[in-house]
Amino acid sequence: MSQFRNDIRNIAIIAHVDHGKTTLVDGMLRQTNVFRAHQQITERVLDSNDLERERGITILAKNTGVRYHDTIINIVDTPGHADFGGEVERVMNMVDGVLLLVDAVEGPMPQTRFVLRQALEKGHKAIVVVNKIDRPAVRLDYVVNATFDLFVELGATDEQADFPVIYTIALEGRAGTDPDAPAPNLYPLFDAILDFLPPPLIDPDLPARLLVTNLEYSNYLGKIAIGRLSSGVFATGQAVTHINTEGRTAPAKISQVYTFRDLRRVERDVVEAGTIVAVAGVPDVGIGDTIADPADPRPFPPIKVEEPTVRMTFRINDSPFAGREGQFVTSRQLRDRLWRELENNVALRVAETDSADRFSVSGRGELHLAILIETMRREGHEFAVSRPEVIFRNSPAGLLEPIEHVFLEVAQDFVGVLTEMMGIRRGNVVSMRYGDDGTVYAEYLVSTRGMLGFNQPFLVATRGTGIVHTLFHGFERFQGEIPARAHGSLVSLEVGSVTTYALTNLQQRGTLFVKPGEEVYNGQVVGQYVRNEDMVVNVCKAKHLTNVRKSFSDIVVGLTPPRILSLDEAIEYLGPDELLEVTPKALRIRKQELNHNVRGRAAKQAKRL
């Protein structure tokens, strides 16, 4: 018989990027005595990944647990960016309620809409936490009303829309129901969690069943499956049945069972239903699999995530500099790494191609794939990737393509530029309004094709002041041709070292990506050409000295500093015939065909056709 387990709460914290989600978790951990009195701890302690700390965003969902009075509160910190929606979608399967964090000035933002929709669709109740109430120009009434409107717009039930509001200053660890007099601690937030969010509903008398929603790995234990135990008990040494997403079963034995407490896994002999657990001993387990009692091996419905919208080709690096900087360079190593990523990245898809050294990798957006690329290069992998391209679908109505819901914020002076950029990309206006400070808030529906490579030109056009967010809207009919990029590339003629003399004569042709002394090879892109065509240049050209006295006048030359592209910018820059060479030490843009004569003949043939 089903019953509630009142000594546990399983909650997720969801929010838009940079609204203070992970900082709030820091405060909750401190005030439940997770840390020792004089222990030195870093800010955003759950952002343990180097990339998360550098970018200031949460990428991977992470678990912890705290004790408040006699109740264990299991907390899951979730990503706020839609490109990592696969993390959010699977986490919602193991919690019973959510804390929705919104900024006291900005209010609900585009990513807030995405993460809240996932929670409401699962039937979860929410506590709205209005954070950063100490900021100047807070708009508390507006934020609460806008959040309520968002609940209604997303189809919340009457019970879900009747949410309590807690006001917090996460950085100071303060919370309260009255924004003018928050308590000196987060106890009002903890009390609201216990009073409003439901405890887990369990079936203690039924056989054990667990849906795997996350994975960890240990050098000693192998794969560790994480999920909420829905019924029964798990114990060390217990025999279980592993059921994968295709329905195949295999016997297994639990070697160790854990719960999460105070930023670590805690070994348990027995774990009862209702709590979030980690289980070791199931060697081939994957996300979406079921671990069940052999007497009743019934699988859970598989975890459903939105399909990928963008793909890139990952291939071995075959440039003249191949193998110089990477530790893992072969196609077998590349294949093994990509297939290993599939074990915990549920929104990713990897497929073989006609060539043994190339793989088609599909994800939820450019950022989703860029994080994978950056992670692999830091692990020592060396490879090349192609330009991102959208994934089309065929339907009875014709060809369909992914559409993005784009949210833009620009100063009033840049409205004309914004309208022009969206018009070129065949964007359809959803709404446009003016803020009290003159900021223009615009919403468009734009083809994903049009948004590829959009960020950098947008920032240049708005002088670095524009803000853009995108959400996947759905698949609609093909929107027609969209003009390609309005610039070409400066391509190196030969292998060698870049010279100051050569760059002095070339810097008027465009923006350079290389500096004197840097090694380049033929076919490498060394700059952005001002015209909409490619230009082959010799950046290794040296001045032949005829007079020793004259040579000293060329020592000091006014060279414009090169533009050093980040990974995101390099991916945005790529043209249809270009690749990005990725190594642990460098990012190089190159032509797919390095031979200039072959490229020239192909271009002439294409013009005849």
Coordinates of C-alpha atoms in Angstrom, one line a residue:
M1 CA 0.0 0.0 0.0
S2 CA 1.3 3.4 -1.0
Q3 CA 2.3 5.8 1.8
F4 CA 4.3 9.0 2.3
R5 CA 7.7 9.0 3.9
N6 CA 7.7 12.2 5.9
D7 CA 11.4 12.2 7.0
I8 CA 12.6 12.9 3.5
R9 CA 12.2 15.6 0.9
N10 CA 13.7 15.2 -2.6
I11 CA 13.9 18.6 -4.4
A12 CA 15.6 20.2 -7.4
I13 CA 16.7 23.8 -7.6
I14 CA 15.9 25.3 -11.0
A15 CA 16.6 28.8 -12.4
H16 CA 17.8 30.9 -15.3
V17 CA 21.6 31.1 -15.7
D18 CA 23.3 33.3 -13.1
H19 CA 20.3 33.8 -10.8
G20 CA 22.1 32.5 -7.8
K21 CA 21.1 28.8 -7.7
T22 CA 24.4 27.3 -6.8
T23 CA 25.2 30.1 -4.3
L24 CA 21.9 29.4 -2.5
V25 CA 23.0 25.7 -2.2
D26 CA 26.2 26.9 -0.7
G27 CA 24.2 28.8 2.0
M28 CA 22.0 25.7 2.7
L29 CA 25.1 23.5 3.1
R30 CA 26.8 26.0 5.5
Q31 CA 23.7 26.4 7.7
T32 CA 23.1 22.7 8.1
N33 CA 26.7 22.3 9.5
V34 CA 28.0 20.5 6.5
F35 CA 31.4 22.3 6.8
R36 CA 33.6 22.4 9.9
A37 CA 33.9 25.6 11.8
H38 CA 37.2 26.8 10.2
Q39 CA 37.1 24.8 7.0
Q40 CA 38.2 26.7 3.9
I41 CA 35.7 26.2 1.1
T42 CA 35.3 27.7 -2.4
E43 CA 32.3 29.6 -3.6
R44 CA 29.7 27.6 -5.7
V45 CA 31.0 24.4 -4.2
L46 CA 28.8 22.2 -6.3
D47 CA 30.2 23.6 -9.5
S48 CA 33.1 21.2 -9.2
N49 CA 33.8 20.9 -12.9
D50 CA 36.6 23.3 -14.2
L51 CA 34.5 24.4 -17.1
E52 CA 31.6 25.3 -14.8
R53 CA 33.8 27.5 -12.7
E54 CA 35.3 29.2 -15.7
R55 CA 32.0 29.9 -17.5
G56 CA 30.1 30.6 -14.3
I57 CA 27.3 28.2 -15.3
T58 CA 26.1 24.8 -14.1
I59 CA 26.5 22.1 -16.8
L60 CA 26.0 18.8 -14.9
A61 CA 23.3 18.0 -12.4
K62 CA 24.7 17.1 -9.0
N63 CA 23.3 15.6 -5.8
T64 CA 23.8 16.4 -2.2
G65 CA 21.8 16.0 1.0
V66 CA 21.4 18.0 4.2
R67 CA 19.6 17.3 7.5
Y68 CA 17.2 19.9 8.9
H69 CA 15.7 19.0 12.2
D70 CA 14.6 15.3 11.7
T71 CA 14.2 15.5 7.9
I72 CA 16.8 14.7 5.2
I73 CA 16.5 17.1 2.3
N74 CA 18.1 15.6 -0.9
I75 CA 19.0 18.5 -3.2
V76 CA 19.7 18.3 -6.9
D77 CA 21.4 21.4 -8.5
T78 CA 20.4 21.5 -12.2
P79 CA 21.7 23.4 -15.2
G80 CA 20.0 26.6 -16.2
H81 CA 20.8 26.6 -19.9
A82 CA 18.5 24.9 -22.4
D83 CA 21.4 23.3 -24.2
F84 CA 21.8 21.1 -21.2
G85 CA 18.1 20.3 -20.9
G86 CA 18.8 16.6 -21.0
E87 CA 20.2 17.0 -17.5
V88 CA 17.1 18.8 -16.3
E89 CA 14.7 16.4 -17.9
R90 CA 16.1 13.3 -16.3
V91 CA 16.5 14.9 -12.8
M92 CA 12.8 15.6 -12.7
N93 CA 12.2 11.9 -12.5
M94 CA 13.7 11.6 -9.0
V95 CA 12.4 14.7 -7.2
D96 CA 9.0 15.5 -5.8
G97 CA 9.1 19.3 -5.8
V98 CA 11.3 22.3 -7.0
L99 CA 12.6 25.6 -5.8
L100 CA 12.2 28.1 -8.7
L101 CA 14.8 30.8 -8.3
V102 CA 14.2 34.2 -10.0
D103 CA 16.2 37.4 -9.9
A104 CA 14.6 40.3 -7.9
V105 CA 15.3 42.7 -10.8
E106 CA 15.2 40.6 -13.9
G107 CA 12.3 38.3 -13.0
P108 CA 11.5 35.2 -15.1
M109 CA 13.9 34.9 -18.0
P110 CA 13.9 32.6 -21.1
Q111 CA 15.7 29.7 -19.4
T112 CA 13.3 30.0 -16.4
R113 CA 10.5 29.2 -18.8
F114 CA 12.3 26.0 -20.0
V115 CA 13.2 24.6 -16.6
L116 CA 9.8 25.4 -15.1
R117 CA 8.0 23.7 -18.0
Q118 CA 9.9 20.5 -17.3
A119 CA 8.8 20.6 -13.6
L120 CA 5.2 21.4 -14.3
E121 CA 4.9 18.7 -16.9
K122 CA 6.0 16.2 -14.2
G123 CA 3.3 17.5 -11.9
H124 CA 5.7 18.9 -9.3
K125 CA 4.8 21.7 -6.9
A126 CA 7.1 24.7 -6.7
I127 CA 8.3 27.3 -4.1
V128 CA 9.2 30.6 -5.8
V129 CA 12.4 32.0 -4.3
V130 CA 13.0 35.7 -5.2
N131 CA 16.8 36.1 -4.9
K132 CA 19.1 39.1 -4.7
I133 CA 16.5 41.3 -2.9
D134 CA 19.4 43.5 -1.8
R135 CA 20.1 44.7 -5.4
P136 CA 19.3 48.3 -6.3
A137 CA 16.1 48.8 -8.4
V138 CA 14.4 45.6 -7.2
R139 CA 10.9 45.0 -8.7
L140 CA 9.4 42.6 -6.2
D141 CA 5.7 43.0 -7.2
Y142 CA 6.6 42.8 -10.9
V143 CA 8.7 39.7 -10.4
V144 CA 6.1 37.8 -8.4
N145 CA 3.3 38.8 -10.8
A146 CA 5.4 37.9 -13.9
T147 CA 6.2 34.5 -12.3
F148 CA 2.5 33.8 -11.7
D149 CA 1.8 34.8 -15.3
L150 CA 4.4 32.3 -16.5
F151 CA 2.9 29.5 -14.4
V152 CA -0.5 30.2 -16.0
E153 CA 1.0 30.4 -19.5
L154 CA 2.8 27.1 -19.1
G155 CA -0.5 25.4 -18.1
A156 CA 0.1 25.0 -14.3
T157 CA -2.8 23.6 -12.3
D158 CA -4.5 25.7 -9.7
E159 CA -2.6 23.8 -7.0
Q160 CA 0.7 24.4 -8.8
A161 CA 0.0 28.1 -9.3
D162 CA -0.8 28.6 -5.6
F163 CA 2.9 28.8 -4.7
P164 CA 4.5 30.4 -1.6
V165 CA 7.1 33.1 -2.1
I166 CA 10.4 33.2 -0.1
Y167 CA 12.7 36.3 -0.5
T168 CA 16.4 35.6 -0.2
I169 CA 19.9 37.1 -0.2
A170 CA 21.7 33.9 -1.1
L171 CA 25.2 35.5 -0.9
E172 CA 24.5 36.3 2.8
G173 CA 22.5 33.2 3.6
R174 CA 19.3 35.1 4.5
A175 CA 15.7 34.3 3.7
G176 CA 12.2 35.3 4.8
T177 CA 8.5 35.8 3.8
D178 CA 8.9 39.6 4.3
P179 CA 11.3 41.2 1.9
D180 CA 11.8 44.1 4.2
A181 CA 12.9 42.0 7.2
P182 CA 14.6 38.7 6.1
A183 CA 15.7 36.4 8.8
P184 CA 19.5 36.2 9.5
N185 CA 19.5 32.6 8.2
L186 CA 17.8 30.3 5.7
Y187 CA 15.5 28.6 8.2
P188 CA 12.3 30.2 6.7
L189 CA 13.3 28.5 3.3
F190 CA 13.8 25.2 5.0
D191 CA 10.5 25.5 6.8
A192 CA 8.7 26.2 3.6
I193 CA 10.3 23.1 2.0
L194 CA 9.0 20.9 4.8
D195 CA 5.5 22.5 4.9
F196 CA 4.8 22.9 1.2
L197 CA 6.7 20.4 -0.9
P198 CA 5.4 16.8 -0.6
P199 CA 7.4 13.9 0.8
P200 CA 8.0 10.9 -1.5
L201 CA 5.2 8.5 -2.1
I202 CA 6.5 5.0 -1.7
D203 CA 5.4 1.3 -1.7
P204 CA 7.6 -0.3 1.0
D205 CA 6.0 -3.7 0.7
L206 CA 6.5 -4.0 -3.1
P207 CA 9.7 -5.4 -4.6
A208 CA 12.5 -3.0 -5.1
R209 CA 12.7 -0.8 -8.2
L210 CA 14.9 2.1 -9.2
L211 CA 15.0 4.2 -12.4
V212 CA 18.6 5.2 -13.2
T213 CA 18.7 8.9 -13.8
N214 CA 22.5 9.6 -13.4
L215 CA 25.8 7.9 -13.4
E216 CA 29.1 8.3 -11.6
Y217 CA 32.3 6.3 -12.0
S218 CA 34.8 5.0 -9.5
N219 CA 38.2 3.4 -10.2
Y220 CA 37.5 0.8 -7.5
L221 CA 33.7 0.1 -8.0
G222 CA 33.2 0.9 -11.7
K223 CA 29.9 2.4 -12.7
I224 CA 27.6 3.8 -10.0
A225 CA 23.9 4.2 -10.8
I226 CA 22.0 7.0 -9.2
G227 CA 18.2 7.3 -8.9
R228 CA 15.3 7.4 -6.4
L229 CA 14.4 4.0 -4.9
S230 CA 10.6 3.9 -5.6
S231 CA 9.7 0.8 -3.6
G232 CA 11.2 -1.9 -1.5
V233 CA 14.8 -1.9 -0.1
F234 CA 18.3 -2.2 -1.4
A235 CA 21.0 -3.9 0.6
T236 CA 24.7 -4.7 0.1
G237 CA 25.0 -8.1 -1.5
Q238 CA 21.4 -8.1 -2.7
A239 CA 20.7 -9.9 -6.0
V240 CA 18.9 -7.7 -8.6
T241 CA 17.9 -7.7 -12.2
H242 CA 19.3 -5.1 -14.6
I243 CA 16.8 -4.1 -17.4
N244 CA 18.2 -1.8 -20.1
T245 CA 16.2 0.6 -22.2
E246 CA 15.6 -2.0 -24.9
G247 CA 14.1 -4.4 -22.4
R248 CA 17.0 -6.9 -22.1
T249 CA 17.6 -8.3 -18.7
A250 CA 20.7 -9.5 -16.9
P251 CA 21.4 -10.6 -13.3
A252 CA 23.6 -8.5 -11.1
K253 CA 24.6 -8.2 -7.4
I254 CA 24.8 -4.9 -5.5
S255 CA 28.3 -4.5 -4.2
Q256 CA 27.6 -1.3 -2.3
V257 CA 24.7 1.1 -1.7
Y258 CA 25.0 4.7 -0.8
T259 CA 23.0 7.8 0.1
F260 CA 24.1 11.4 -0.4
R261 CA 24.9 13.5 2.6
D262 CA 27.1 16.6 3.1
L263 CA 28.8 16.6 -0.3
R264 CA 29.8 13.0 -0.3
R265 CA 28.4 9.4 -0.7
V266 CA 27.8 7.7 2.6
E267 CA 27.9 3.8 2.7
R268 CA 24.8 2.1 3.9
D269 CA 24.0 -1.5 4.7
V270 CA 20.3 -1.1 3.8
V271 CA 18.4 1.8 2.1
E272 CA 14.7 2.1 2.2
A273 CA 12.4 3.4 -0.5
G274 CA 11.9 7.1 -1.0
T275 CA 15.4 8.4 -0.9
I276 CA 18.0 9.1 -3.7
V277 CA 20.6 6.4 -3.7
A278 CA 23.7 5.3 -5.5
V279 CA 24.2 1.7 -6.3
A280 CA 27.5 -0.1 -7.3
G281 CA 27.8 -3.5 -8.8
V282 CA 25.8 -3.3 -12.0
P283 CA 28.6 -3.2 -14.7
D284 CA 26.7 -2.3 -17.9
V285 CA 24.1 0.0 -16.4
G286 CA 23.0 3.1 -18.3
I287 CA 20.8 6.2 -17.8
G288 CA 17.1 5.2 -18.3
D289 CA 17.7 1.6 -17.2
T290 CA 15.8 -0.1 -14.4
I291 CA 17.3 -2.0 -11.4
A292 CA 14.7 -4.3 -10.0
D293 CA 14.0 -7.2 -7.7
P294 CA 14.5 -10.5 -9.7
A295 CA 11.0 -11.6 -8.4
D296 CA 9.3 -8.7 -10.2
P297 CA 11.5 -7.4 -13.0
R298 CA 9.2 -4.7 -14.4
P299 CA 11.0 -1.8 -16.2
F300 CA 10.1 1.9 -15.7
P301 CA 9.0 3.9 -18.8
P302 CA 12.3 5.2 -20.4
I303 CA 13.4 8.8 -19.9
K304 CA 12.2 11.0 -22.7
V305 CA 14.3 14.0 -23.8
E306 CA 13.9 16.4 -26.6
E307 CA 15.6 15.3 -29.8
P308 CA 18.9 17.0 -30.9
T309 CA 18.7 19.9 -33.3
V310 CA 22.3 20.5 -34.4
R311 CA 25.1 18.1 -35.5
M312 CA 28.8 18.3 -36.3
T313 CA 31.2 15.9 -37.8
F314 CA 34.0 14.8 -35.5
R315 CA 37.0 13.3 -37.3
I316 CA 40.7 12.6 -36.8
N317 CA 43.1 15.4 -37.3
D318 CA 44.9 15.0 -40.6
S319 CA 46.6 18.4 -40.8
P320 CA 50.4 18.7 -41.3
F321 CA 50.7 19.4 -37.5
A322 CA 48.7 16.2 -36.6
G323 CA 50.0 14.3 -33.6
R324 CA 52.2 17.1 -32.2
E325 CA 50.2 18.2 -29.3
G326 CA 47.6 15.5 -28.4
Q327 CA 47.8 12.3 -26.4
F328 CA 44.8 10.6 -28.1
V329 CA 44.9 11.0 -31.8
T330 CA 43.6 7.8 -33.5
S331 CA 40.1 7.1 -34.8
R332 CA 39.7 4.2 -32.3
Q333 CA 40.4 6.5 -29.4
L334 CA 38.0 9.1 -30.8
R335 CA 35.3 6.5 -31.2
D336 CA 35.7 5.1 -27.7
R337 CA 35.6 8.6 -26.2
L338 CA 32.4 9.5 -28.0
W339 CA 30.6 6.3 -27.1
R340 CA 31.7 6.7 -23.5
E341 CA 30.1 10.1 -23.5
L342 CA 26.7 8.5 -24.5
E343 CA 26.6 6.7 -21.2
N344 CA 25.8 9.9 -19.2
N345 CA 24.9 12.5 -21.8
V346 CA 21.4 11.5 -22.6
A347 CA 20.7 14.3 -25.0
L348 CA 23.7 13.5 -27.2
R349 CA 23.6 11.2 -30.3
V350 CA 26.6 9.7 -32.1
A351 CA 26.4 7.8 -35.4
E352 CA 28.9 6.1 -37.6
T353 CA 29.5 7.5 -41.1
D354 CA 30.7 6.0 -44.4
S355 CA 34.3 6.8 -43.3
A356 CA 35.8 4.9 -40.4
D357 CA 37.5 8.1 -39.1
R358 CA 34.5 10.3 -39.0
F359 CA 31.5 10.4 -36.7
S360 CA 28.3 12.4 -36.7
V361 CA 27.6 13.9 -33.3
S362 CA 24.2 15.6 -32.6
G363 CA 23.3 17.8 -29.7
R364 CA 20.8 20.3 -28.4
G365 CA 22.8 23.4 -29.6
E366 CA 26.2 24.9 -30.3
L367 CA 27.0 25.2 -26.6
H368 CA 26.1 21.6 -25.8
L369 CA 28.6 20.4 -28.5
A370 CA 31.2 23.1 -27.6
I371 CA 31.3 21.9 -24.0
L372 CA 31.9 18.3 -25.2
I373 CA 34.7 19.6 -27.5
E374 CA 36.4 21.6 -24.7
T375 CA 36.1 18.7 -22.3
M376 CA 37.8 16.3 -24.8
R377 CA 40.6 18.6 -25.6
R378 CA 41.4 19.0 -21.9
E379 CA 41.5 15.3 -21.6
G380 CA 44.3 15.2 -24.2
H381 CA 42.3 14.4 -27.3
E382 CA 43.3 15.8 -30.7
F383 CA 40.7 15.9 -33.5
A384 CA 38.9 18.1 -36.0
V385 CA 35.2 19.2 -36.2
S386 CA 33.1 20.6 -39.0
R387 CA 30.8 23.5 -39.1
P388 CA 27.5 23.0 -37.1
E389 CA 24.5 22.2 -39.3
V390 CA 20.8 21.8 -38.4
I391 CA 19.0 18.5 -38.4
F392 CA 16.0 18.4 -40.8
R393 CA 13.0 16.2 -40.7
N394 CA 10.8 14.8 -43.4
S395 CA 7.0 14.8 -42.9
P396 CA 3.9 14.5 -45.0
A397 CA 3.7 18.3 -45.0
G398 CA 7.2 18.5 -46.5
L399 CA 10.7 19.3 -45.1
L400 CA 10.7 20.5 -41.5
E401 CA 13.5 22.4 -39.7
P402 CA 14.1 23.4 -36.0
I403 CA 12.9 26.8 -35.0
E404 CA 14.3 28.9 -32.1
H405 CA 12.4 31.2 -29.8
V406 CA 14.9 34.1 -29.5
F407 CA 14.8 36.7 -26.7
L408 CA 16.9 39.8 -27.3
E409 CA 17.7 42.8 -25.2
V410 CA 19.3 45.9 -26.9
A411 CA 19.6 49.6 -26.3
Q412 CA 17.2 51.7 -28.2
D413 CA 19.9 52.9 -30.5
F414 CA 20.4 49.4 -31.9
V415 CA 16.8 48.6 -32.8
G416 CA 17.5 49.3 -36.5
V417 CA 20.5 47.0 -36.6
L418 CA 18.6 44.3 -34.7
T419 CA 15.7 44.5 -37.1
E420 CA 18.0 44.2 -40.1
M421 CA 19.9 41.2 -38.7
M422 CA 16.7 39.4 -37.9
G423 CA 15.2 40.2 -41.3
I424 CA 18.2 38.7 -43.1
R425 CA 17.7 35.5 -41.0
R426 CA 14.0 35.4 -41.9
G427 CA 13.0 36.0 -38.3
N428 CA 9.3 36.6 -37.4
V429 CA 8.5 39.1 -34.7
V430 CA 6.6 37.7 -31.7
S431 CA 6.7 40.8 -29.6
M432 CA 8.7 44.0 -29.0
R433 CA 8.4 46.3 -26.0
Y434 CA 10.3 49.2 -24.4
G435 CA 11.6 49.1 -20.8
D436 CA 11.5 52.1 -18.5
D437 CA 15.3 52.6 -19.1
G438 CA 14.9 52.6 -22.8
T439 CA 16.0 49.0 -23.3
V440 CA 14.2 47.2 -26.0
Y441 CA 13.0 43.6 -25.3
A442 CA 12.3 41.7 -28.5
E443 CA 11.1 38.1 -29.2
Y444 CA 11.5 36.4 -32.6
L445 CA 10.9 33.0 -34.1
V446 CA 14.0 32.2 -36.2
S447 CA 15.3 29.1 -37.9
T448 CA 18.1 27.4 -36.1
R449 CA 20.1 27.8 -39.3
G450 CA 19.8 31.6 -39.0
M451 CA 21.1 31.5 -35.4
L452 CA 24.2 29.5 -36.1
G453 CA 27.1 32.0 -35.9
F454 CA 24.8 34.8 -34.7
N455 CA 26.4 35.7 -31.3
Q456 CA 29.6 37.3 -32.5
P457 CA 28.1 39.6 -35.2
F458 CA 25.3 40.5 -32.8
L459 CA 27.8 41.6 -30.1
V460 CA 29.8 43.6 -32.6
A461 CA 26.7 45.3 -33.9
T462 CA 25.5 46.2 -30.4
R463 CA 29.0 47.1 -29.2
G464 CA 29.0 44.3 -26.7
T465 CA 25.8 45.5 -24.9
G466 CA 23.3 43.2 -26.5
I467 CA 21.9 40.1 -24.7
V468 CA 20.5 37.1 -26.5
H469 CA 18.8 33.9 -25.2
T470 CA 17.3 31.1 -27.3
L471 CA 14.9 28.3 -26.6
F472 CA 13.9 25.4 -28.9
H473 CA 10.4 26.2 -30.2
G474 CA 9.7 23.2 -32.4
F475 CA 9.9 21.9 -35.9
E476 CA 8.2 23.9 -38.7
R477 CA 8.3 24.0 -42.5
F478 CA 11.5 24.9 -44.2
Q479 CA 11.9 28.7 -44.0
G480 CA 13.8 29.2 -47.3
E481 CA 17.4 30.1 -48.1
I482 CA 19.3 32.2 -45.6
P483 CA 22.4 34.2 -46.9
A484 CA 25.8 32.8 -45.9
R485 CA 28.4 34.7 -44.0
A486 CA 29.4 38.0 -45.5
H487 CA 33.1 37.5 -45.3
G488 CA 35.8 35.2 -46.6
S489 CA 39.1 33.8 -45.2
L490 CA 42.7 34.6 -45.5
V491 CA 44.4 31.2 -46.2
S492 CA 48.1 30.5 -45.7
L493 CA 50.0 29.6 -48.9
E494 CA 52.8 27.5 -47.3
V495 CA 54.2 25.9 -44.2
G496 CA 56.5 28.0 -42.0
S497 CA 56.8 30.7 -39.4
V498 CA 54.7 33.9 -39.6
T499 CA 56.8 37.0 -40.2
T500 CA 56.2 40.6 -39.1
Y501 CA 57.1 41.8 -42.6
A502 CA 54.3 39.6 -44.2
L503 CA 51.7 40.7 -41.6
T504 CA 52.5 44.4 -42.1
N505 CA 51.4 44.1 -45.7
L506 CA 48.4 41.9 -45.0
Q507 CA 46.7 43.6 -42.0
Q508 CA 44.8 46.0 -44.3
R509 CA 43.2 43.0 -46.0
G510 CA 41.2 42.0 -42.9
T511 CA 41.5 40.7 -39.3
L512 CA 44.4 38.5 -38.6
F513 CA 44.3 35.4 -36.3
V514 CA 48.1 34.8 -36.1
K515 CA 51.1 36.6 -34.7
P516 CA 54.8 36.8 -35.7
G517 CA 56.7 33.6 -35.0
E518 CA 53.7 31.3 -34.9
E519 CA 53.9 28.1 -37.0
V520 CA 51.3 27.7 -39.8
Y521 CA 50.7 25.3 -42.6
N522 CA 49.3 25.6 -46.1
G523 CA 45.5 25.6 -46.1
Q524 CA 45.3 27.1 -42.6
V525 CA 43.0 30.1 -42.1
V526 CA 45.1 32.9 -40.8
G527 CA 42.6 35.7 -40.8
Q528 CA 39.2 37.0 -41.9
Y529 CA 39.1 38.6 -45.3
V530 CA 37.1 41.8 -45.8
R531 CA 35.5 40.5 -49.0
N532 CA 33.0 37.7 -49.4
E533 CA 35.6 35.4 -50.9
D534 CA 38.8 33.6 -49.9
M535 CA 42.3 34.9 -50.5
V536 CA 45.5 32.9 -50.4
V537 CA 48.3 34.8 -48.8
N538 CA 51.9 34.2 -47.8
V539 CA 52.3 35.0 -44.1
C540 CA 55.8 33.5 -44.1
K541 CA 57.2 35.9 -46.6
A542 CA 60.5 37.5 -45.4
K543 CA 62.1 40.7 -46.6
H544 CA 65.3 40.1 -48.5
L545 CA 67.8 42.5 -47.1
T546 CA 70.0 44.4 -49.5
N547 CA 71.5 47.0 -47.1
V548 CA 72.4 46.2 -43.5
R549 CA 71.7 49.8 -42.3
K550 CA 68.2 49.7 -43.7
S551 CA 67.2 46.5 -41.9
F552 CA 67.2 48.3 -38.5
S553 CA 64.3 50.6 -39.5
D554 CA 62.0 47.6 -39.8
I555 CA 62.5 46.3 -36.3
V556 CA 59.7 48.3 -34.8
V557 CA 56.5 47.9 -36.8
G558 CA 53.0 49.0 -35.8
L559 CA 51.1 45.7 -36.0
T560 CA 47.5 45.4 -34.9
P561 CA 47.2 42.7 -32.3
P562 CA 45.7 39.5 -33.7
R563 CA 42.2 38.4 -32.8
I564 CA 42.5 35.3 -30.6
L565 CA 39.3 33.2 -31.1
S566 CA 37.8 31.3 -28.2
L567 CA 36.3 27.9 -28.9
D568 CA 32.8 29.3 -29.2
E569 CA 33.9 32.0 -31.6
A570 CA 35.9 29.6 -33.7
I571 CA 32.9 27.3 -34.1
E572 CA 30.8 30.3 -35.1
Y573 CA 33.3 31.4 -37.7
L574 CA 33.6 28.1 -39.6
G575 CA 32.5 28.1 -43.2
P576 CA 31.0 25.2 -45.1
D577 CA 34.4 24.1 -46.5
E578 CA 36.3 24.6 -43.2
L579 CA 37.3 22.6 -40.2
L580 CA 38.4 23.4 -36.7
E581 CA 41.5 21.6 -35.6
V582 CA 41.2 21.0 -31.9
T583 CA 44.3 20.1 -29.8
P584 CA 45.1 20.4 -26.0
K585 CA 47.2 23.5 -26.8
A586 CA 45.7 25.2 -29.8
L587 CA 42.6 25.9 -32.0
R588 CA 43.3 26.2 -35.7
I589 CA 40.8 26.9 -38.4
R590 CA 41.7 25.2 -41.7
K591 CA 40.3 24.3 -45.1
Q592 CA 38.9 20.8 -45.5
E593 CA 41.0 20.5 -48.7
L594 CA 44.4 21.9 -47.9
N595 CA 45.7 21.9 -51.5
H596 CA 45.1 25.3 -53.1
N597 CA 45.1 24.0 -56.7
V598 CA 42.5 21.4 -55.9
R599 CA 40.3 23.9 -54.1
G600 CA 40.7 26.3 -57.1
R601 CA 39.7 23.7 -59.6
A602 CA 36.7 22.7 -57.5
A603 CA 35.6 26.4 -57.3
K604 CA 35.8 26.8 -61.1
Q605 CA 33.8 23.7 -61.7
A606 CA 31.1 24.8 -59.2
K607 CA 30.8 28.2 -61.1
R608 CA 30.3 26.4 -64.4
L609 CA 27.4 24.4 -62.9

